[in-house]
Coordinates of C-alpha atoms and ligand atoms in Angstrom, one line a residue:
M941 CA -14.4 -83.5 17.3
E942 CA -10.7 -83.6 16.9
A943 CA -11.0 -82.9 13.0
R944 CA -13.0 -79.9 13.9
S945 CA -10.4 -78.3 16.5
G946 CA -7.8 -79.0 13.9
E947 CA -9.9 -77.1 11.3
R948 CA -10.1 -74.2 13.8
R949 CA -6.7 -74.0 14.5
R950 CA -5.8 -73.7 11.0
R951 CA -8.3 -71.2 10.7
S952 CA -7.0 -69.3 13.3
D953 CA -3.5 -69.6 12.1
R954 CA -4.4 -68.3 8.8
L955 CA -5.8 -65.3 10.4
R956 CA -2.7 -64.7 12.5
R957 CA -0.5 -65.1 9.7
F958 CA -2.8 -62.7 7.4
W959 CA -2.7 -60.2 10.1
S960 CA 1.1 -60.1 10.8
G961 CA 1.8 -60.2 7.3
N962 CA -0.6 -57.6 6.2
K963 CA 1.0 -54.5 8.3
R964 CA -0.3 -51.9 6.3
I965 CA -3.6 -53.2 6.6
R966 CA -3.6 -53.4 10.4
L967 CA -2.1 -50.1 10.8
M968 CA -5.0 -48.4 8.7
L969 CA -7.6 -50.3 10.5
T970 CA -6.3 -49.3 14.0
L971 CA -6.1 -45.7 12.6
A972 CA -9.5 -45.8 11.1
L973 CA -10.9 -47.1 14.5
A974 CA -9.0 -45.0 16.7
V975 CA -9.0 -41.7 14.9
M976 CA -11.2 -41.8 11.9
L977 CA -14.2 -43.1 13.1
P978 CA -14.7 -40.9 16.3
A979 CA -13.5 -37.8 14.0
A980 CA -16.0 -38.8 11.6
A981 CA -18.9 -39.2 13.9
L982 CA -17.8 -35.8 15.6
I983 CA -17.8 -33.9 12.3
Y984 CA -21.1 -35.7 11.2
L985 CA -22.8 -34.8 14.7
N986 CA -21.7 -31.4 14.4
F987 CA -23.0 -31.1 10.9
Y988 CA -26.4 -32.6 11.9
Q989 CA -26.5 -30.0 14.6
L990 CA -25.8 -26.7 12.4
K991 CA -28.4 -28.1 9.9
S992 CA -31.1 -28.3 12.7
L993 CA -29.9 -24.9 14.0
K994 CA -30.1 -23.2 10.2
R995 CA -33.7 -25.0 9.9
E996 CA -35.1 -23.7 13.1
K997 CA -33.5 -20.5 13.0
V998 CA -32.1 -20.9 16.6
L999 CA -29.8 -17.4 16.6
E1000 CA -32.3 -15.6 15.0
S1001 CA -35.1 -16.2 17.4
A1002 CA -32.6 -15.7 20.2
I1003 CA -31.6 -12.1 19.0
H1004 CA -35.1 -11.5 18.4
S1005 CA -36.0 -12.3 22.2
D1006 CA -33.2 -10.3 23.1
F1007 CA -34.2 -7.3 21.2
H1008 CA -37.9 -7.7 22.6
Q1009 CA -36.3 -7.3 25.9
M1010 CA -34.4 -4.5 25.2
L1011 CA -37.2 -2.6 23.7
A1012 CA -39.1 -3.2 26.9
I1013 CA -36.5 -1.6 29.1
A1014 CA -35.8 1.2 26.6
E1015 CA -39.6 1.9 26.9
K1016 CA -39.4 1.9 30.6
Q1017 CA -36.4 4.3 30.7
I1018 CA -38.2 6.8 28.0
N1019 CA -41.4 6.7 30.4
H1020 CA -39.1 7.2 33.6
K1021 CA -37.7 10.2 32.1
A1022 CA -41.1 11.8 31.0
Y1023 CA -42.6 10.9 34.4
A1024 CA -39.7 12.5 36.5
T1025 CA -40.1 15.9 34.4
T1026 CA -44.1 15.9 35.0
E1027 CA -43.6 14.9 38.6
G1028 CA -40.9 17.8 39.1
V1029 CA -43.1 20.3 37.4
R1030 CA -46.2 19.0 39.6
D1031 CA -44.5 19.8 42.9
V1032 CA -44.4 23.5 41.9
F1033 CA -47.6 23.9 40.4
P1034 CA -49.4 26.8 42.0
S1035 CA -52.7 26.1 44.3
P1036 CA -55.8 26.4 42.9
D1037 CA -56.8 28.5 45.6
A1038 CA -53.9 31.2 45.0
E1039 CA -55.3 34.6 43.5
K1040 CA -55.5 34.3 39.6
E1041 CA -52.6 37.0 39.0
D1042 CA -50.3 34.7 41.2
K1043 CA -51.5 31.5 39.2
L1044 CA -50.7 33.1 35.9
L1045 CA -47.6 34.2 37.1
K1046 CA -46.5 30.7 38.5
L1047 CA -47.5 29.1 35.4
D1048 CA -45.2 31.4 33.3
W1049 CA -42.5 30.8 35.8
I1050 CA -42.7 27.0 35.0
L1051 CA -42.9 27.4 31.4
S1052 CA -39.5 29.9 31.6
K1053 CA -38.0 27.2 33.3
H1054 CA -38.9 24.3 31.6
P1055 CA -38.4 25.0 27.8
E1056 CA -39.2 21.3 26.9
L1057 CA -43.0 22.0 27.7
A1058 CA -45.2 24.2 25.2
H1059 CA -47.9 24.4 27.4
V1060 CA -49.5 24.1 31.1
F1061 CA -52.6 24.3 32.5
L1062 CA -54.8 24.3 36.0
F1063 CA -58.5 23.6 36.1
E1064 CA -60.6 24.1 39.0
A1065 CA -64.5 23.6 38.8
D1066 CA -65.4 26.8 40.6
R1067 CA -62.6 28.9 39.5
G1068 CA -62.3 28.2 35.8
F1069 CA -59.6 27.1 33.4
L1070 CA -56.3 28.8 33.0
F1071 CA -54.2 27.6 29.9
R1072 CA -50.5 29.0 29.1
S1073 CA -48.0 28.6 26.5
Q1074 CA -44.6 29.3 25.8
P1075 CA -44.9 33.1 24.9
Q1076 CA -41.8 33.3 22.5
R1077 CA -43.5 30.8 20.4
M1078 CA -47.0 32.3 19.9
N1079 CA -45.7 34.4 16.7
D1080 CA -45.7 30.6 14.8
P1081 CA -49.0 30.3 13.3
Y1082 CA -49.1 26.4 13.7
F1083 CA -48.3 27.1 17.2
L1084 CA -50.9 29.6 17.9
E1085 CA -53.5 27.1 16.3
E1086 CA -52.3 24.6 18.6
H1087 CA -52.5 26.7 21.5
Q1088 CA -56.1 27.7 20.5
R1089 CA -57.3 24.3 19.7
L1090 CA -56.0 22.6 22.9
E1091 CA -57.1 25.2 25.1
K1092 CA -60.8 25.0 23.8
T1093 CA -60.7 20.9 23.7
F1094 CA -59.4 20.8 27.3
R1095 CA -61.6 23.5 28.4
G1096 CA -64.4 21.4 26.9
W1097 CA -63.4 18.3 28.4
F1098 CA -62.8 19.4 32.0
T1099 CA -66.1 21.2 32.0
F1100 CA -67.9 18.3 31.1
E1101 CA -66.1 15.3 32.3
A1102 CA -63.8 16.5 35.3
K1103 CA -65.2 14.0 37.7
T1104 CA -64.7 11.0 35.6
M1105 CA -61.0 12.0 34.5
L1106 CA -60.2 12.7 38.2
E1107 CA -61.9 9.2 39.1
G1108 CA -59.4 7.6 36.6
L1109 CA -56.6 9.4 37.6
H1110 CA -56.9 8.5 41.3
K1111 CA -56.9 4.9 40.2
R1112 CA -53.4 5.3 38.5
K1113 CA -50.4 4.6 40.5
R1114 CA -48.7 7.8 39.8
R1115 CA -51.4 9.7 39.2
T1116 CA -50.8 11.0 35.7
S1117 CA -52.4 10.2 32.6
W1118 CA -51.3 10.9 29.2
I1119 CA -52.7 11.6 25.8
G1120 CA -50.4 11.6 22.7
E1121 CA -51.3 13.3 19.7
W1122 CA -50.3 14.8 16.4
G1123 CA -50.3 18.4 15.6
K1124 CA -50.0 20.0 12.3
R1125 CA -46.6 21.8 11.4
A1126 CA -45.1 23.5 8.2
D1127 CA -43.5 20.2 7.3
G1128 CA -46.2 17.8 8.4
Y1129 CA -47.5 16.5 11.7
A1130 CA -45.5 16.5 14.7
Y1131 CA -46.1 14.4 17.9
M1132 CA -46.7 15.5 21.3
T1133 CA -47.9 14.3 24.2
T1134 CA -49.8 15.8 27.3
A1135 CA -49.8 14.9 31.1
F1136 CA -52.9 15.1 33.3
F1137 CA -52.4 15.0 36.9
S1138 CA -54.0 15.8 40.2
L1139 CA -52.2 18.0 42.6
P1140 CA -50.8 16.5 45.7
R1141 CA -51.6 17.8 49.1
L1142 CA -55.2 18.6 47.9
S1143 CA -58.0 16.5 48.9
Q1144 CA -59.2 14.0 46.7
S1145 CA -62.6 15.6 46.6
R1146 CA -61.6 18.8 45.0
M1147 CA -62.3 18.9 41.3
V1148 CA -58.7 20.1 40.3
I1149 CA -56.7 18.8 37.2
A1150 CA -53.6 19.8 36.3
G1151 CA -51.1 19.3 33.0
A1152 CA -48.4 19.9 30.8
T1153 CA -47.9 19.3 27.2
F1154 CA -44.4 18.2 26.1
D1155 CA -43.0 20.3 23.1
A1156 CA -43.4 18.4 19.8
E1157 CA -40.0 20.1 18.4
Y1158 CA -38.4 19.1 21.7
L1159 CA -39.5 15.3 21.6
K1160 CA -38.4 15.0 17.9
E1161 CA -35.0 16.9 18.4
S1162 CA -33.7 16.4 21.6
F1163 CA -35.7 13.9 23.7
F1164 CA -36.0 11.1 21.9
P1165 CA -32.4 11.0 20.0
Q1166 CA -30.9 11.8 23.3
M1167 CA -32.7 9.1 24.9
L1168 CA -32.1 6.5 22.2
D1169 CA -28.2 7.4 21.7
A1170 CA -27.8 6.8 25.4
L1171 CA -29.7 3.6 25.4
I1172 CA -27.4 2.3 22.9
A1173 CA -24.4 3.6 24.3
Y1174 CA -25.4 1.8 27.7
K1175 CA -25.9 -1.5 25.5
L1176 CA -22.7 -1.3 23.9
G1177 CA -21.0 -0.8 27.1
E1178 CA -22.4 -4.2 28.2
D1179 CA -21.4 -6.5 25.3
G1180 CA -19.3 -5.0 22.5
G1181 CA -21.3 -7.2 19.9
N1182 CA -22.5 -5.6 16.7
P1183 CA -23.5 -2.0 16.8
L1184 CA -27.3 -1.5 17.3
A1185 CA -29.4 1.2 16.1
M1186 CA -33.0 2.2 17.2
V1187 CA -35.8 4.5 16.1
V1188 CA -39.1 6.0 17.1
Y1189 CA -41.8 6.4 14.3
A1190 CA -45.4 6.6 14.2
G1191 CA -47.3 3.6 14.6
D1192 CA -49.5 2.2 11.9
P1193 CA -52.9 4.1 11.9
D1194 CA -54.6 0.7 11.8
D1195 CA -52.9 0.0 15.2
A1196 CA -54.7 1.7 18.5
G1197 CA -52.0 3.9 18.9
G1198 CA -51.9 5.3 15.3
Y1199 CA -54.6 7.7 15.4
G1200 CA -55.0 11.0 13.7
L1201 CA -52.7 10.3 11.2
T1202 CA -52.9 10.1 7.5
P1203 CA -51.6 6.4 6.1
G1204 CA -49.2 8.3 4.4
H1205 CA -47.6 9.7 7.4
A1206 CA -47.5 6.3 9.2
N1207 CA -44.1 4.4 9.7
K1208 CA -42.2 7.4 9.2
P1209 CA -39.1 7.8 11.6
L1210 CA -39.7 10.7 14.1
A1211 CA -36.2 10.3 15.6
A1212 CA -33.8 7.8 15.3
S1213 CA -30.1 7.0 17.0
A1214 CA -27.1 8.4 15.4
G1215 CA -26.5 4.8 13.9
W1216 CA -29.9 4.4 12.1
T1217 CA -30.1 4.1 8.2
E1218 CA -32.9 3.4 5.8
G1219 CA -34.9 0.2 6.3
K1220 CA -37.4 -1.5 8.6
P1221 CA -36.6 -2.1 12.4
E1222 CA -35.9 -5.8 13.1
V1223 CA -38.5 -5.8 16.0
S1224 CA -40.6 -3.4 17.1
R1225 CA -42.8 -2.3 19.8
N1226 CA -45.8 0.3 20.2
F1227 CA -45.5 2.5 23.1
A1228 CA -48.5 2.3 25.7
D1229 CA -49.2 5.0 28.5
V1230 CA -46.7 7.9 27.8
F1231 CA -46.3 7.8 24.3
E1232 CA -49.1 6.1 22.8
G1233 CA -49.3 6.5 19.2
L1234 CA -45.6 6.0 18.7
T1235 CA -43.6 2.7 17.8
L1236 CA -40.1 2.1 19.2
G1237 CA -37.7 -0.1 16.8
I1238 CA -34.3 -1.7 16.9
K1239 CA -32.1 -3.6 14.5
F1240 CA -28.3 -4.1 14.0
Q1241 CA -26.6 -1.3 12.1
G1242 CA -25.6 -2.3 8.8
T1243 CA -26.6 -5.8 8.9
S1244 CA -29.8 -8.0 9.7
V1245 CA -30.3 -10.7 12.3
E1246 CA -31.1 -13.1 9.1
A1247 CA -27.7 -12.4 7.4
L1248 CA -26.0 -12.8 10.6
G1249 CA -27.5 -16.2 11.2
R1250 CA -26.7 -17.0 7.7
S1251 CA -23.1 -16.2 8.0
W1252 CA -22.7 -17.6 11.3
V1253 CA -24.2 -21.1 10.0
Q1254 CA -22.1 -20.7 7.1
R1255 CA -18.9 -20.2 9.1
G1256 CA -19.9 -23.3 10.9
F1257 CA -20.1 -25.3 7.8
L1258 CA -16.8 -24.0 6.6
A1259 CA -15.1 -24.9 9.7
L1260 CA -16.3 -28.4 9.1
G1261 CA -15.6 -28.6 5.8
V1262 CA -11.9 -27.6 6.5
L1263 CA -12.0 -29.9 9.6
S1264 CA -13.0 -32.7 7.3
L1265 CA -10.3 -31.7 4.7
L1266 CA -7.7 -31.9 7.2
L1267 CA -8.8 -35.3 8.6
V1268 CA -8.8 -36.7 5.0
G1269 CA -5.3 -35.0 4.4
G1270 CA -3.9 -36.4 7.7
L1271 CA -5.2 -39.9 6.6
A1272 CA -3.5 -39.6 3.2
L1273 CA -0.4 -38.6 4.6
T1274 CA -0.6 -41.3 7.5
Y1275 CA -1.4 -43.8 4.5
R1276 CA 1.6 -42.9 2.5
S1277 CA 4.2 -42.5 5.2
V1278 CA 3.0 -46.1 6.4
S1279 CA 2.9 -47.8 3.1
R1280 CA 6.4 -46.3 2.5
E1281 CA 7.6 -48.0 5.9
V1282 CA 6.1 -51.3 4.9
A1283 CA 7.5 -50.9 1.4
L1284 CA 10.9 -50.4 3.1
A1285 CA 10.7 -53.2 5.2
R1286 CA 9.5 -55.4 2.4
L1287 CA 12.6 -54.1 0.4
K1288 CA 15.2 -54.6 3.3
S1289 CA 13.9 -58.2 3.5
D1290 CA 14.3 -58.6 -0.3
F1291 CA 17.6 -57.1 -0.1
V1292 CA 18.8 -59.6 2.7
S1293 CA 17.8 -62.6 0.7
N1294 CA 19.2 -61.1 -2.7
V1295 CA 22.5 -60.3 -1.0
S1296 CA 22.8 -63.9 0.7
H1297 CA 22.2 -65.2 -2.8
E1298 CA 24.5 -63.1 -4.5
L1299 CA 27.4 -63.9 -2.2
R1300 CA 26.9 -67.3 -2.1
T1301 CA 26.7 -68.0 -5.9
P1302 CA 30.1 -66.4 -6.6
L1303 CA 31.8 -68.4 -3.7
A1304 CA 30.6 -71.7 -4.8
L1305 CA 31.5 -71.1 -8.0
I1306 CA 34.9 -70.1 -6.9
R1307 CA 35.2 -73.0 -4.8
L1308 CA 34.2 -75.5 -7.2
Y1309 CA 36.7 -74.2 -10.0
A1310 CA 39.7 -74.0 -7.2
E1311 CA 38.9 -77.2 -6.0
T1312 CA 38.6 -78.7 -9.6
L1313 CA 42.1 -77.0 -10.4
E1314 CA 43.6 -78.2 -7.2
L1315 CA 42.7 -81.9 -7.9
G1316 CA 44.6 -81.3 -11.7
R1317 CA 41.8 -82.9 -13.3
I1318 CA 41.5 -80.3 -16.2
K1319 CA 43.1 -81.0 -19.2
G1320 CA 44.1 -78.5 -21.7
Q1321 CA 45.5 -75.0 -21.1
T1322 CA 42.6 -73.0 -22.5
K1323 CA 40.2 -74.6 -19.9
V1324 CA 42.7 -74.0 -17.2
E1325 CA 42.6 -70.3 -18.2
E1326 CA 38.8 -70.3 -18.7
Y1327 CA 38.6 -71.6 -14.8
Y1328 CA 41.0 -69.1 -13.8
R1329 CA 39.3 -65.9 -15.4
T1330 CA 36.0 -67.2 -14.0
I1331 CA 37.6 -67.2 -10.5
R1332 CA 39.1 -63.8 -11.1
T1333 CA 35.7 -62.4 -12.2
E1334 CA 33.4 -63.8 -9.8
S1335 CA 35.7 -62.4 -7.3
E1336 CA 35.9 -58.9 -8.9
R1337 CA 31.8 -59.3 -8.5
L1338 CA 32.1 -60.4 -4.9
T1339 CA 34.4 -57.4 -4.1
A1340 CA 32.3 -54.6 -6.1
L1341 CA 29.4 -56.4 -4.3
I1342 CA 30.8 -56.0 -0.9
N1343 CA 32.2 -52.5 -1.4
N1344 CA 28.8 -51.3 -2.2
I1345 CA 27.4 -53.0 1.0
L1346 CA 30.3 -51.3 3.0
D1347 CA 29.6 -47.9 1.5
F1348 CA 25.8 -48.5 2.0
S1349 CA 26.6 -49.4 5.5
R1350 CA 29.3 -46.2 6.1
I1351 CA 26.3 -43.8 4.3
E1352 CA 23.5 -45.3 6.6
A1353 CA 25.6 -44.5 9.6
G1354 CA 26.7 -41.0 8.7
R1355 CA 30.3 -42.0 8.3
K1356 CA 31.2 -42.1 4.9
E1357 CA 34.1 -40.0 3.8
Y1358 CA 35.4 -39.0 0.5
D1359 CA 38.7 -38.3 -0.4
F1360 CA 38.9 -35.3 -2.8
R1361 CA 41.9 -35.1 -5.3
Q1362 CA 43.0 -33.3 -8.1
T1363 CA 42.1 -36.1 -10.7
D1364 CA 42.6 -36.4 -14.5
V1365 CA 39.0 -37.8 -15.0
A1366 CA 39.6 -38.9 -18.5
E1367 CA 42.3 -41.3 -17.3
L1368 CA 40.4 -42.5 -14.6
V1369 CA 37.3 -43.5 -16.7
R1370 CA 39.8 -45.1 -19.3
N1371 CA 41.4 -47.2 -16.7
T1372 CA 38.1 -48.2 -15.1
L1373 CA 36.7 -49.3 -18.4
D1374 CA 39.9 -51.2 -19.6
T1375 CA 39.6 -53.5 -16.1
Y1376 CA 36.1 -54.0 -17.1
R1377 CA 36.9 -54.7 -21.1
A1378 CA 37.1 -58.4 -20.9
Q1379 CA 33.7 -58.6 -19.0
I1380 CA 32.1 -56.5 -21.5
D1381 CA 33.5 -58.6 -24.5
E1382 CA 32.7 -61.8 -22.9
H1383 CA 28.7 -60.9 -22.7
G1384 CA 28.9 -60.4 -26.2
F1385 CA 28.7 -56.3 -26.0
T1386 CA 29.2 -54.1 -28.8
F1387 CA 31.2 -51.4 -27.0
E1388 CA 31.8 -47.7 -27.9
Q1389 CA 33.7 -45.2 -25.8
S1390 CA 34.0 -41.4 -26.4
I1391 CA 36.3 -39.6 -23.9
D1392 CA 37.4 -36.4 -24.1
S1393 CA 41.0 -36.0 -23.2
S1394 CA 41.3 -32.3 -22.9
I1395 CA 39.0 -32.2 -19.7
P1396 CA 41.2 -30.4 -17.0
P1397 CA 41.9 -32.0 -13.5
V1398 CA 39.0 -31.8 -11.5
Q1399 CA 38.5 -32.5 -7.7
V1400 CA 37.1 -36.0 -7.2
D1401 CA 37.4 -38.9 -4.9
R1402 CA 38.9 -41.5 -7.4
E1403 CA 37.5 -44.8 -5.9
A1404 CA 33.9 -43.2 -5.7
I1405 CA 33.8 -42.2 -9.1
A1406 CA 35.2 -45.4 -10.3
R1407 CA 32.6 -47.2 -8.4
S1408 CA 29.7 -45.2 -9.7
L1409 CA 31.0 -45.8 -13.5
V1410 CA 31.5 -49.6 -12.8
N1411 CA 27.9 -49.7 -11.1
L1412 CA 26.2 -48.1 -14.2
V1413 CA 28.4 -50.0 -16.5
N1414 CA 27.4 -53.3 -14.5
N1415 CA 23.7 -52.5 -14.7
A1416 CA 23.9 -52.0 -18.5
L1417 CA 25.3 -55.3 -19.0
K1418 CA 22.8 -56.9 -16.4
Y1419 CA 19.7 -55.3 -17.8
S1420 CA 19.9 -55.7 -21.9
D1421 CA 18.7 -58.9 -23.1
T1422 CA 18.5 -59.1 -27.1
E1423 CA 20.4 -55.8 -28.2
K1424 CA 23.9 -55.8 -26.4
F1425 CA 25.0 -52.5 -26.9
L1426 CA 27.2 -50.4 -24.3
G1427 CA 28.1 -46.7 -24.6
V1428 CA 30.5 -44.6 -22.5
K1429 CA 31.0 -41.0 -23.1
L1430 CA 32.8 -38.3 -21.1
Y1431 CA 32.6 -34.6 -22.4
R1432 CA 32.5 -31.2 -21.2
A1433 CA 29.2 -28.8 -21.3
D1434 CA 28.3 -25.4 -20.1
G1435 CA 30.7 -25.7 -17.1
V1436 CA 30.3 -29.1 -16.0
L1437 CA 31.5 -32.6 -16.8
K1438 CA 29.3 -35.3 -18.1
L1439 CA 29.9 -38.9 -17.8
E1440 CA 27.1 -41.2 -19.9
V1441 CA 26.5 -44.9 -19.7
V1442 CA 24.3 -45.9 -22.8
D1443 CA 22.5 -49.1 -23.3
R1444 CA 20.0 -50.9 -25.4
G1445 CA 18.5 -52.9 -23.0
I1446 CA 15.3 -53.3 -21.4
G1447 CA 14.9 -49.7 -20.2
I1448 CA 12.7 -48.4 -17.2
A1449 CA 9.0 -47.7 -17.0
R1450 CA 8.3 -43.6 -16.8
N1451 CA 6.7 -44.2 -13.2
E1452 CA 9.9 -46.1 -11.7
Q1453 CA 12.5 -43.6 -13.2
S1454 CA 12.7 -41.6 -10.0
K1455 CA 12.4 -44.6 -7.7
I1456 CA 15.4 -46.5 -9.1
F1457 CA 17.7 -44.3 -7.2
E1458 CA 16.2 -45.1 -3.9
K1459 CA 17.9 -47.7 -1.7
F1460 CA 16.7 -51.3 -2.0
Y1461 CA 14.6 -50.5 -5.2
R1462 CA 14.4 -52.8 -7.9
A1463 CA 12.1 -52.3 -10.8
G1464 CA 9.0 -54.9 -11.4
N1465 CA 10.2 -56.2 -14.7
P1466 CA 10.9 -59.9 -14.6
L1467 CA 14.1 -59.8 -16.0
V1468 CA 15.2 -57.6 -13.2
H1469 CA 13.7 -60.3 -10.8
N1470 CA 16.1 -62.9 -12.6
T1471 CA 18.9 -60.9 -12.4
K1472 CA 21.1 -60.8 -9.2
G1473 CA 21.3 -57.6 -7.7
S1474 CA 20.9 -55.5 -4.0
G1475 CA 19.2 -52.6 -5.2
L1476 CA 21.9 -50.4 -3.7
G1477 CA 23.8 -49.6 -7.0
L1478 CA 22.0 -46.7 -8.1
S1479 CA 21.5 -45.2 -4.5
L1480 CA 25.3 -45.2 -4.1
V1481 CA 25.5 -43.5 -7.5
R1482 CA 23.5 -40.8 -6.4
H1483 CA 24.9 -40.4 -3.3
I1484 CA 28.5 -40.1 -4.8
A1485 CA 27.1 -37.5 -7.2
H1486 CA 25.8 -35.4 -4.6
A1487 CA 28.6 -35.5 -2.4
H1488 CA 30.7 -34.0 -5.7
G1489 CA 28.1 -31.2 -6.0
G1490 CA 26.5 -32.9 -9.0
E1491 CA 23.5 -35.0 -9.9
V1492 CA 22.7 -38.2 -11.7
E1493 CA 20.0 -38.6 -14.2
V1494 CA 18.3 -41.3 -16.4
E1495 CA 16.7 -41.2 -19.7
S1496 CA 14.7 -44.5 -20.8
T1497 CA 12.3 -45.9 -22.8
P1498 CA 11.0 -49.3 -21.7
G1499 CA 12.3 -51.9 -24.6
K1500 CA 14.7 -49.4 -26.2
G1501 CA 17.2 -48.8 -23.7
S1502 CA 18.7 -46.1 -21.0
T1503 CA 21.1 -43.5 -20.7
F1504 CA 22.5 -42.2 -17.2
T1505 CA 24.2 -39.2 -16.9
L1506 CA 26.3 -38.5 -14.0
T1507 CA 27.3 -34.6 -13.8
L1508 CA 29.8 -33.5 -12.1
P1509 CA 30.7 -29.4 -11.7
L1510 CA 34.0 -28.6 -13.1
D1511 CA 34.9 -25.7 -11.1
R1512 CA 35.2 -27.7 -8.0
A1513 CA 39.0 -27.3 -8.6
I1514 CA 38.8 -23.8 -7.8
Q1515 CA 36.6 -24.1 -4.6
Q1516 CA 38.5 -26.9 -3.0
P1517 CA 42.2 -27.3 -1.8
A1518 CA 43.7 -30.4 -2.9
S1519 CA 43.6 -33.8 -1.1
D1520 CA 40.9 -32.3 1.4
A1521 CA 39.1 -35.2 3.0
V1522 CA 35.4 -34.1 3.3
R1523 CA 33.0 -35.9 5.5
M1524 CA 29.8 -36.7 4.1
A1525 CA 26.8 -37.5 6.2
G1526 CA 24.5 -40.1 4.3
Ligands
LIG2212 P1 20.3 -53.7 -8.6 O1 20.9 -53.6 -9.8 O2 21.1 -54.4 -7.8 O3 19.1 -54.2 -8.6 P2 20.7 -50.8 -8.5 O4 20.6 -49.6 -7.8 O5 22.0 -50.9 -9.2 O6 20.4 -52.1 -7.9 O7 19.3 -50.4 -9.8 C1 18.1 -50.6 -9.3 C2 17.1 -51.0 -10.3 O8 17.2 -50.1 -11.5 C3 17.5 -52.1 -10.8 O9 16.9 -53.1 -10.0 C4 16.7 -52.2 -12.3 O10 15.4 -52.4 -12.0 C5 17.1 -50.6 -12.6 N1 18.1 -50.3 -13.5 C6 19.5 -49.8 -13.2 N2 20.1 -49.5 -14.5 C7 19.3 -50.2 -15.4 C8 19.6 -50.0 -16.8 N3 20.7 -49.7 -17.3 N4 18.5 -50.5 -17.5 C9 17.1 -50.9 -17.0 N5 17.2 -50.8 -15.8 C10 17.8 -50.4 -15.0

């Protein structure tokens, strides 16, 4: 029992340790659960919906049903106008009981008032049939032929079928029936429609039929174009979507309405709205009643419903694609910044342990040597000197380390100040190397220096430049194993001053070359791990270089050695007055 609970505790302890030790995994998991998962689900859902919209052509069918509705309304309005005209004419029709002369005069008067009518007629069983046509059109042979044909046909019908026709008329709500037909013209066929109506204020038992034929040219050139344009303008005012176009054309001869037409003539536009271009209408509707034989069609100007649907779906997919990319990009960015933060936190903790170690070792050595000396147990002058030298070099190392840490903390706090003064850099470099000479020799390094003494004075912070050089030289000593060589070169090139520190040590891998200038960064090389260091030196050198308007760069081949070059501008002397303390934020 106890053993099992102990095991459980251990397991949960392990889990807790794993959890707190893997900050990055924890953060990424939280991110994935809280942001990625819902967002991805949303995107997937949208994607799926879009696919089904595309498959079922939802947009297309919505537009089509809208079109059907618009055509129904259009037919109603077109019919309404035709009815209004005929009803206006019916009201002024002559009475069948008037004198023939008067009736003719009245019919001619109607024609003169209504140029949209080609023919008007009045039939009375006992008094015969009167048929009048627009007089000024009678010299057109096609019109004359139409006049003769219609008069003959109507007379025949009325004589034999007036009774049945009237019965039919009286059953209709508006007491009007229509016959549409195609008449011949010079350029082919022309559509006309004729209204037959009974006259108001007459007893239903009277055999009277009146009527009027709409002029084919009027229908084609004014009536339909004007109606279609008005309908489209009305629709446009309603919703400023894609512009529409409408057409009226001869219905298919196979359809009920297409009678009397040669097949070659079917489906040809009779009239169209301004925006109509070639092509088939998206949705069409056969006229019934007034304009039987004609078909009304509608489409978008310059595009098709299918293309619209396609581009709509495409836009949806594109938006989803961009959204997914953004999501992935955002996740990658977050991952990067989290990784950086975690790496920095790790570097910081490494730094603390490195620095404590670095402080403790020289202090212990100094104490041990000082105590030994104090006890006076050392025999021999050279040994004593060696002890003193060790104490000196170790305290120098301590000072350098403490200086680095102090500088670093000033930079971090934004309080680092540089004291720029006219300086003979050649002398500064020579002096710094001199104090270091003993250490260089002690480590068994071959040392070469080449210093151009003709360099004019430059505005620099003496201490900072000396510290940079010490850091670079120190690194060269630390990170060399078999081949111990140190070269320092100071020279002028293209208006700049270059200070080069060369070694033939372990070198730095290419992917680490830019990182080594970051604070706390130490390369992954095992020799680096076994060497004391804080990871601050190069970040300070870079800060100093930038403060001087210069740069520090590295060229390195792993296993062959490295060259660090500190570049300082020469013309600073002109820009900056002497002894100007410049405050540099970190
Ligand atoms: P530290 O030497 O205290 O670790 P630095 O900032 O001076 O910190 O250097 C950062 C890292 O750059 C070092 O840990 C080491 O990996 C690499 N480095 C610096 N100088 C050299 C060099 N001369 N040769 C090889 N590696 C170097």
